[in-house]
C-alpha cells in the first residue's frame, strides 16, 4: 500500500508523552499535577456549567476581564487558551515560519522542540548551566537575524530553577526590541525566591514580552485546560488569529472564574506544597544529592546515564517519576504520604550507584 505523504519532520517527531500512570497502590509523581481535590466552589461551578449543547463564549470575556483586573492590565492585553502550551504554539506560529529560528534553553519543557517543528521553524537549543539554570548571556548571543522568538522558562521545567529579575532585565536590554520574548511562568505561584522574575510586572515596560500562566498547576484545573497570556494587544491579536476557535470550554471558564474568586484559599494550598517541596529537597541534599534550587512544584535529580535504572528503583517503591534520559528525573511534590517512599527510593538509588 502506498504510504500517505506527510511532512517528513512531522512523521519523525515523537508525540508528546504524558507522565506514566500509577497503580492504585502507588503515587503518581510523574506529572506536575496538584494533589488537592477541587474546591467545593469549583465543583459547584462545574455543576452549573451544563449547557453543553451551546458553544462557549469564544472570547472568554468574563474570564479575561477577571484576569485583567487581577493583573492590572486591559482586557485586550489578556488572551485565554486551552492551556499555556496551546498558547505557546499560537505565538510560535504567529512569529516563526520555515527558515526562522526559535531560541530556548535545554533541557527545558519537553514540548518546546515539537511545537517549533510543527510551526516549520528551527530550534536553537542553548545548554543550561551545570545547576540547571538558564544561561541568558549565551541565549542572547545565540540570537541571529533569523531568530523570531525566544522562550525563557521560569521556574524551568524540569530542573526547577528560576531566572532573577536582574538577569532577565539585562537579557531584555540585550535582545532586539522587535524580537518576541515568551516568559513561560507555568509554575510562578510556587516561587518563594524574592529575587525571581515576575513577568506580569514587566510587560508594560517591554512591549515585545508575553507572559504565559496556567490554571493547571497551582489552581488544580489540569483536566480542564485553561491557560492565559499577558502582553501587548497587537501581539496577542496575532496569536488569536492562529487559535483554534472555541477551544476553551464553558466548564473550564467557569472553574477558572470560581478559582479566582477563591484564590486566597488556593494559595494556602500552594504554600503547603512549596513548604513540602523545600523539605523534600533538603532531605535529598542531606542524602548527598546535588538538587538544584527548586521553585516549582517538583524537584530534579541529576541521575545522568543511570536515569532509567533509577526510575525503576522508584517504581519498585511505588513512586512513579518522570525520567528524562540521559539527564535526570523529575519528581512532583504530591501527597505528604508519598514522601517517605520517595526518600527511601532516593536513598537506595544513592547506595546502588556511583551518583
XYZ file of C-alpha atoms in Angstrom:
355
model
C 0.000 0.000 0.000
C 1.332 3.420 -0.911
C 2.054 5.438 2.250
C 0.274 8.734 2.727
C 2.580 11.651 2.087
C 3.355 13.547 5.277
C 5.863 16.183 6.252
C 8.974 14.096 6.983
C 9.915 16.175 10.026
C 6.452 15.575 11.499
C 6.476 11.860 10.706
C 9.787 11.604 12.567
C 8.576 13.663 15.513
C 7.698 11.624 18.616
C 4.311 12.558 20.080
C 4.105 14.217 23.474
C 4.066 11.538 26.145
C 2.102 12.097 29.317
C 3.618 11.116 32.658
C 3.162 7.418 33.368
C 0.027 6.474 35.255
C 0.299 4.844 38.678
C -1.250 1.663 40.001
C -3.774 2.036 42.865
C -1.097 1.325 45.492
C 1.474 3.751 44.045
C 1.901 7.514 43.923
C 1.853 9.243 40.544
C 4.588 11.870 40.752
C 5.343 11.791 37.037
C 3.103 14.719 36.032
C 3.235 18.123 37.676
C -0.305 17.926 38.994
C -1.804 19.473 42.105
C -2.568 16.690 44.630
C -5.503 18.550 46.239
C -9.093 17.853 45.237
C -11.002 20.768 43.651
C -12.520 23.339 45.978
C -16.252 22.856 46.656
C -16.913 26.197 44.942
C -15.166 24.955 41.805
C -17.168 21.737 41.821
C -20.358 23.764 42.226
C -19.384 25.988 39.296
C -18.848 22.911 37.142
C -22.245 21.530 38.114
C -23.783 24.773 36.909
C -21.992 24.719 33.560
C -24.287 22.228 31.866
C -25.327 23.963 28.648
C -23.165 21.646 26.589
C -25.467 21.973 23.582
C -24.301 25.581 23.161
C -20.877 26.891 22.229
C -18.877 28.637 24.945
C -18.000 32.331 24.820
C -15.282 32.276 22.179
C -13.630 35.367 23.646
C -13.766 34.127 27.258
C -14.688 37.725 28.079
C -15.698 37.187 31.713
C -12.505 35.278 32.491
C -10.316 37.727 30.598
C -11.947 40.583 32.468
C -11.250 38.963 35.827
C -7.650 38.252 34.851
C -7.180 41.800 33.561
C -8.371 43.207 36.875
C -6.114 40.829 38.800
C -3.052 41.669 36.706
C -3.673 45.406 36.316
C -3.944 45.344 32.523
C -6.708 45.898 29.990
C -8.908 43.061 28.795
C -7.328 43.289 25.339
C -3.953 42.547 26.947
C -5.192 39.130 28.121
C -5.571 36.086 25.890
C -7.051 32.779 27.085
C -6.381 29.374 25.558
C -6.617 25.645 26.171
C -3.608 25.526 28.475
C -0.444 27.595 28.250
C 1.143 25.086 25.881
C -1.563 25.729 23.267
C -0.961 29.446 23.639
C 2.746 28.921 23.118
C 2.080 27.144 19.835
C -0.094 30.081 18.736
C 2.709 32.559 19.404
C 5.287 30.392 17.649
C 3.031 30.081 14.603
C 2.374 33.811 14.647
C 6.074 34.721 14.755
C 8.100 31.964 13.102
C 7.906 30.427 9.636
C 10.084 27.883 7.781
C 13.650 29.149 7.827
C 13.141 31.088 11.052
C 14.663 30.165 14.412
C 13.301 29.849 17.942
C 15.816 30.049 20.787
C 15.268 28.363 24.154
C 17.273 26.728 26.939
C 17.787 22.982 27.035
C 16.904 20.987 28.907
C 13.624 22.778 29.398
C 9.960 21.937 28.784
C 9.870 18.860 26.588
C 7.099 20.230 24.351
C 9.230 23.106 23.025
C 11.065 21.169 20.270
C 7.863 19.651 18.947
C 5.973 22.938 18.910
C 8.766 24.608 16.946
C 8.884 21.749 14.449
C 5.104 21.819 13.956
C 5.365 25.516 13.072
C 8.022 24.670 10.484
C 10.704 26.661 12.272
C 14.122 25.573 13.555
C 15.047 25.065 17.207
C 18.183 26.649 18.621
C 18.811 24.963 21.956
C 21.169 26.714 24.373
C 22.531 24.389 27.089
C 21.561 25.185 30.648
C 24.252 25.771 33.230
C 25.541 22.960 35.428
C 22.930 23.826 38.067
C 20.082 23.529 35.536
C 19.530 27.283 35.218
C 19.220 29.377 32.062
C 22.387 30.849 30.593
C 20.785 34.087 29.429
C 24.075 35.541 28.219
C 24.552 32.572 25.892
C 20.903 32.760 24.828
C 21.279 36.415 23.874
C 24.437 35.535 21.936
C 22.516 32.823 20.036
C 20.100 35.370 18.558
C 20.649 35.969 14.841
C 18.805 37.725 12.030
C 16.790 34.528 11.617
C 15.584 34.476 15.235
C 11.898 35.283 15.563
C 11.126 34.176 19.111
C 12.920 33.371 22.383
C 11.398 31.261 25.166
C 12.500 31.673 28.779
C 11.038 29.186 31.268
C 10.997 30.283 34.919
C 10.752 28.179 37.022
C 12.368 25.923 34.479
C 10.657 22.614 33.815
C 12.136 20.105 34.670
C 15.072 21.492 36.694
C 13.054 23.886 38.886
C 15.464 26.825 38.708
C 14.363 30.435 38.254
C 15.654 33.461 36.382
C 16.297 36.508 38.553
C 14.664 39.853 37.842
C 18.087 41.455 37.367
C 19.258 38.823 34.885
C 16.013 38.920 32.952
C 16.040 42.711 32.697
C 19.654 42.556 31.497
C 18.604 39.966 28.936
C 15.682 42.059 27.690
C 18.019 45.018 27.256
C 20.305 42.866 25.110
C 17.677 41.484 22.691
C 16.217 43.460 19.769
C 13.072 45.401 20.612
C 11.203 43.748 17.732
C 12.007 40.190 18.864
C 9.159 38.391 20.634
C 10.160 37.008 24.037
C 7.917 34.481 25.776
C 8.320 34.136 29.542
C 6.775 30.779 30.400
C 5.699 31.023 34.044
C 3.503 27.943 34.405
C 4.790 27.430 37.958
C 5.051 31.063 39.071
C 2.684 30.685 42.017
C 5.034 28.216 43.714
C 8.012 30.598 43.666
C 9.284 31.748 47.073
C 12.575 33.307 45.942
C 12.111 37.106 46.198
C 14.755 37.679 43.504
C 12.925 35.602 40.893
C 11.432 37.367 37.908
C 7.715 38.187 37.944
C 6.705 38.634 34.339
C 3.359 40.286 34.997
C 5.154 43.356 36.361
C 7.322 43.751 33.245
C 5.002 43.607 30.230
C 4.204 47.328 30.312
C 7.916 48.195 30.058
C 8.602 45.605 27.365
C 6.033 45.562 24.519
C 7.850 42.584 22.963
C 7.323 40.452 26.097
C 4.459 37.991 26.561
C 3.941 36.137 29.842
C 2.267 32.723 29.971
C 0.423 31.417 33.033
C -1.872 28.444 33.615
C -4.690 27.214 35.825
C -3.420 23.630 35.539
C -0.821 23.657 38.326
C -1.391 25.965 41.295
C -5.150 26.188 40.682
C -5.539 22.428 40.222
C -7.531 22.522 36.971
C -5.228 20.354 34.857
C -8.067 18.341 33.291
C -9.941 21.458 32.159
C -7.101 23.022 30.112
C -7.160 26.745 30.762
C -4.132 28.983 30.340
C -3.647 32.667 29.698
C -1.194 35.133 28.240
C -0.490 38.746 29.172
C 1.132 41.133 26.725
C 0.621 43.864 24.153
C -2.766 43.583 22.461
C -1.221 43.705 18.973
C 0.905 40.645 19.753
C -1.983 38.822 21.392
C -4.177 39.562 18.368
C -1.653 37.746 16.183
C -1.873 34.710 18.449
C -5.661 34.909 18.496
C -5.607 34.776 14.691
C -3.851 31.390 14.802
C -6.005 29.904 17.572
C -8.483 27.080 17.100
C -11.858 28.760 17.761
C -13.907 27.791 20.806
C -11.114 25.711 22.336
C -11.700 26.849 25.936
C -14.857 25.169 27.201
C -17.613 26.749 29.256
C -16.699 24.353 32.058
C -13.077 25.467 32.007
C -14.035 29.137 32.061
C -16.491 28.616 34.931
C -13.966 26.685 37.002
C -11.247 29.286 36.386
C -13.560 32.111 37.451
C -14.525 30.236 40.613
C -10.841 29.614 41.331
C -10.039 33.308 41.028
C -12.913 34.106 43.391
C -11.400 31.731 45.971
C -7.755 32.411 45.175
C -6.694 33.011 48.781
C -7.784 29.515 49.787
C -5.991 28.004 46.794
C -2.779 29.915 47.520
C -2.809 28.485 51.047
C -2.603 25.066 49.398
C 0.204 26.298 47.163
C 2.120 27.464 50.231
C 1.798 23.981 51.745
C 3.123 22.379 48.553
C 6.053 24.818 48.432
C 6.897 24.106 52.078
C 6.826 20.354 51.466
C 8.957 20.858 48.331
C 11.616 22.624 50.365
C 11.566 19.874 52.986
C 11.910 17.148 50.347
C 14.741 18.985 48.611
C 16.634 19.448 51.870
C 16.214 15.769 52.734
C 17.591 14.824 49.311
C 20.526 17.206 49.752
C 21.194 15.602 53.140
C 21.364 12.235 51.359
C 24.108 13.649 49.145
C 22.063 14.570 46.067
C 23.001 17.662 44.068
C 19.461 19.020 43.759
C 19.003 22.417 42.058
C 17.199 25.132 43.979
C 13.593 24.039 43.429
C 10.978 26.729 42.838
C 8.228 24.796 41.036
C 6.084 22.015 42.471
C 8.767 19.424 41.714
C 12.401 18.527 42.320
C 15.103 17.422 39.879
C 17.585 14.589 40.420
C 20.570 14.625 38.012
C 20.815 10.855 37.532
C 22.589 11.045 34.154
C 23.251 7.760 32.387
C 21.646 5.868 35.279
C 18.284 7.577 34.819
C 16.385 4.538 33.559
C 17.724 2.328 36.341
C 16.928 4.950 38.969
C 13.367 5.325 37.669
C 12.963 1.565 38.077
C 14.033 1.774 41.715
C 11.462 4.481 42.370
C 8.802 2.339 40.674
C 9.708 -0.593 42.924
C 8.954 1.674 45.880
C 5.580 2.688 44.466
C 6.749 6.075 43.214
C 6.127 6.834 39.532
C 8.577 9.527 38.388
C 9.287 11.267 35.094
C 12.628 10.157 33.631
C 14.429 12.316 31.073
C 17.261 10.074 29.954
C 20.151 10.577 29.897
C 19.934 13.646 32.116
C 17.780 13.123 35.156
C 14.472 12.539 36.887
C 11.717 14.989 37.746
C 9.625 14.212 40.811
C 6.413 16.099 41.514
C 5.581 17.065 45.075
C 2.407 15.125 45.723
C 0.611 13.793 48.762
C 2.540 14.046 52.054
C 2.131 10.280 52.400
C 4.379 9.817 49.370
C 7.415 11.482 50.937
C 8.754 8.569 52.991
C 8.630 6.226 49.999
C 10.226 8.868 47.792
C 13.136 9.396 50.164
C 13.668 5.670 50.739
C 13.834 5.118 46.999
C 16.237 8.024 46.540
C 18.487 6.657 49.277
C 18.538 3.237 47.624
C 19.483 4.796 44.283
C 22.366 6.561 46.019
C 23.553 3.320 47.640
C 23.313 1.256 44.465
C 25.022 3.698 42.115
C 28.018 5.963 41.709
C 25.899 9.129 41.732
